[in-house]
Short mmCIF file of C-alpha atoms in Angstrom, two decimals:
data_model
loop_
_atom_site.label_atom_id
_atom_site.label_comp_id
_atom_site.label_asym_id
_atom_site.label_seq_id
_atom_site.Cartn_x
_atom_site.Cartn_y
_atom_site.Cartn_z
CA MET A 1 15.94 7.64 49.80
CA GLY A 2 16.52 8.56 46.32
CA LYS A 3 15.07 6.91 43.08
CA GLU A 4 18.15 5.00 42.19
CA ASP A 5 18.66 4.00 45.97
CA LEU A 6 15.05 2.45 45.84
CA VAL A 7 15.60 0.87 42.48
CA SER A 8 18.99 -0.40 43.59
CA ARG A 9 17.43 -2.02 46.56
CA ALA A 10 14.21 -3.49 44.68
CA ASP A 11 16.56 -4.94 42.21
CA SER A 12 18.76 -6.62 44.75
CA LEU A 13 15.62 -7.98 46.71
CA MET A 14 14.54 -9.55 43.46
CA ARG A 15 17.96 -11.09 42.78
CA ARG A 16 18.03 -12.78 46.31
CA ARG A 17 14.51 -14.06 45.78
CA ARG A 18 15.79 -15.72 42.46
CA SER A 19 18.76 -17.14 43.77
CA PHE A 20 16.75 -18.51 46.76
CA VAL A 21 14.25 -19.86 44.18
CA ALA A 22 16.84 -21.22 42.15
CA GLY A 23 19.25 -22.47 44.59
CA PRO A 24 19.45 -26.05 45.71
CA THR A 25 16.70 -27.68 48.02
CA SER A 26 17.34 -27.20 51.38
CA PRO A 27 17.39 -30.28 53.64
CA ALA A 28 14.75 -28.88 55.68
CA ALA A 29 12.11 -29.18 53.09
CA PRO A 30 12.67 -32.54 51.76
CA ASP A 31 9.07 -33.26 50.90
CA VAL A 32 9.30 -30.90 47.75
CA PRO A 33 10.33 -32.83 44.70
CA PRO A 34 13.36 -31.62 42.88
CA ASP A 35 11.38 -31.19 39.54
CA THR A 36 9.06 -28.32 41.41
CA ALA A 37 12.09 -26.34 42.25
CA THR A 38 13.52 -26.85 38.86
CA ALA A 39 10.43 -25.73 37.07
CA ALA A 40 9.93 -22.65 39.80
CA ALA A 41 13.57 -21.64 38.83
CA GLU A 42 12.75 -21.92 35.06
CA ALA A 43 9.50 -19.89 35.53
CA ASP A 44 11.57 -17.23 37.56
CA GLU A 45 14.20 -16.92 34.63
CA ASP A 46 11.79 -14.80 32.52
CA ILE A 47 11.03 -12.03 35.22
CA PRO A 48 12.64 -9.16 34.37
CA VAL A 49 14.71 -7.14 37.27
CA LEU A 50 13.89 -3.49 37.28
CA THR A 51 17.12 -2.13 35.60
CA GLU A 52 16.62 -4.72 32.48
CA GLU A 53 15.09 -3.54 29.44
CA VAL A 54 12.05 -5.81 28.13
CA LEU A 55 11.33 -5.35 24.41
CA PRO A 56 8.08 -6.49 22.92
CA GLU A 57 8.14 -9.95 21.04
CA THR A 58 8.07 -9.76 17.58
CA PRO A 59 6.34 -12.65 15.94
CA VAL A 60 8.36 -15.41 14.41
CA GLY A 61 9.23 -14.65 10.74
CA VAL A 62 8.55 -11.08 10.83
CA ALA A 63 11.71 -9.00 10.98
CA PRO A 64 11.69 -5.54 12.57
CA ARG A 65 11.74 -2.64 10.14
CA ASP A 66 13.95 0.23 11.33
CA ARG A 67 13.94 1.92 8.04
CA PHE A 68 11.57 2.92 5.25
CA ASP A 69 11.46 0.01 2.49
CA GLU A 70 10.67 1.98 -0.68
CA THR A 71 10.53 -1.37 -2.74
CA LEU A 72 7.83 -2.63 -0.49
CA ALA A 73 5.87 0.83 -0.44
CA ALA A 74 6.24 0.66 -4.41
CA ARG A 75 4.94 -2.92 -4.51
CA LEU A 76 2.16 -1.83 -2.30
CA ALA A 77 1.09 0.96 -4.17
CA SER A 78 1.09 -0.60 -7.35
CA GLU A 79 -1.04 -3.42 -5.89
CA PHE A 80 -3.60 -0.82 -4.38
CA ALA A 81 -3.83 0.90 -7.72
CA HIS A 82 -4.58 -2.07 -9.80
CA THR A 83 -7.12 -3.02 -6.79
CA LEU A 84 -8.78 0.46 -7.28
CA GLU A 85 -8.42 0.37 -10.68
CA ARG A 86 -10.41 -3.10 -11.19
CA ARG A 87 -13.20 -1.58 -8.87
CA LEU A 88 -13.58 1.66 -10.47
CA ALA A 89 -13.95 -0.20 -13.93
CA ALA A 90 -16.43 -2.52 -12.26
CA GLU A 91 -18.54 0.09 -10.67
CA LEU A 92 -17.83 3.65 -12.53
CA PRO A 93 -20.64 2.75 -15.38
CA SER A 94 -23.36 2.16 -12.77
CA LEU A 95 -22.12 5.18 -10.69
CA VAL A 96 -22.20 7.44 -13.62
CA GLU A 97 -25.89 5.91 -15.07
CA ALA A 98 -27.27 6.73 -11.59
CA SER A 99 -25.81 10.45 -11.39
CA LEU A 100 -27.04 11.06 -14.95
CA ALA A 101 -30.51 9.77 -13.97
CA VAL A 102 -30.69 12.00 -10.76
CA LEU A 103 -29.24 14.92 -13.23
CA GLU A 104 -31.72 14.36 -15.54
CA ALA A 105 -34.55 14.19 -13.07
CA ASP A 106 -33.38 17.57 -11.56
CA LEU A 107 -32.93 19.24 -14.84
CA ARG A 108 -36.80 17.87 -16.00
CA ARG A 109 -38.07 19.36 -12.45
CA GLY A 110 -36.29 22.64 -13.02
CA ILE A 111 -37.55 23.16 -16.61
CA LEU A 112 -41.08 22.30 -15.47
CA ASP A 113 -40.62 24.55 -12.32
CA THR A 114 -39.12 27.60 -14.64
CA ALA A 115 -42.07 27.00 -17.42
CA ASP A 116 -44.77 26.89 -14.60
CA GLY A 117 -43.41 30.07 -13.00
CA ALA A 118 -43.43 32.01 -16.54
CA ILE A 119 -46.98 30.67 -16.98
CA LYS A 120 -48.20 32.12 -13.81
CA ASP A 121 -46.26 35.40 -14.36
CA PHE A 122 -47.62 35.82 -17.87
CA LEU A 123 -51.26 35.31 -16.54
CA ALA A 124 -50.79 37.72 -13.56
CA ARG A 125 -49.47 40.41 -15.77
CA ARG A 126 -52.39 39.74 -18.28
CA GLU A 127 -54.83 39.90 -15.45
CA GLN A 128 -53.45 43.07 -13.79
CA LEU A 129 -53.70 45.10 -17.16
CA ARG A 130 -56.96 43.35 -18.12
CA LEU A 131 -55.91 42.89 -21.53
CA PRO A 132 -57.92 40.29 -23.59
CA LEU A 133 -56.08 37.20 -24.52
CA ASP A 134 -56.79 37.94 -28.35
CA ASP A 135 -54.27 39.80 -30.52
CA PRO A 136 -55.32 43.62 -30.85
CA ASP A 137 -54.55 43.46 -34.70
CA ASP A 138 -57.00 40.40 -35.32
CA GLN A 139 -59.70 42.60 -33.12
CA ALA A 140 -59.50 45.58 -35.22
CA GLY A 141 -60.03 43.57 -38.27
CA ARG A 142 -63.14 41.99 -36.77
CA ASP A 143 -64.77 45.47 -36.05
CA ALA A 144 -64.26 46.90 -39.21
#
């Protein structure tokens, strides 16, 4: 049995069921009120058959967009640019101030570390050479 044959038979079965539900009430079932049969028929109206294409519902007032709307895109870009500009204008000064405070602290720390290293190197060299901390010219003047 091919795919098309199967779809055709299922579609036929669904149509028979629809006609049975939507058909007139048989005399063998007099206890079913006509309103129930009508309601069942209306409920089955929105049941798709296998060969029917069902598209998603679009909300009321929203038109489907088949193409790119350049005017809308330009308006949205402009609104976004203004929003971003206002946000940056409000927050940029504090961001710059915080960044400068961090840079200042890093710079101070770097200068102090460099100076500390230079002092340690200087003292280490003087210790290796066992040179006095006094100037040799001053020492010669005192010895004379």
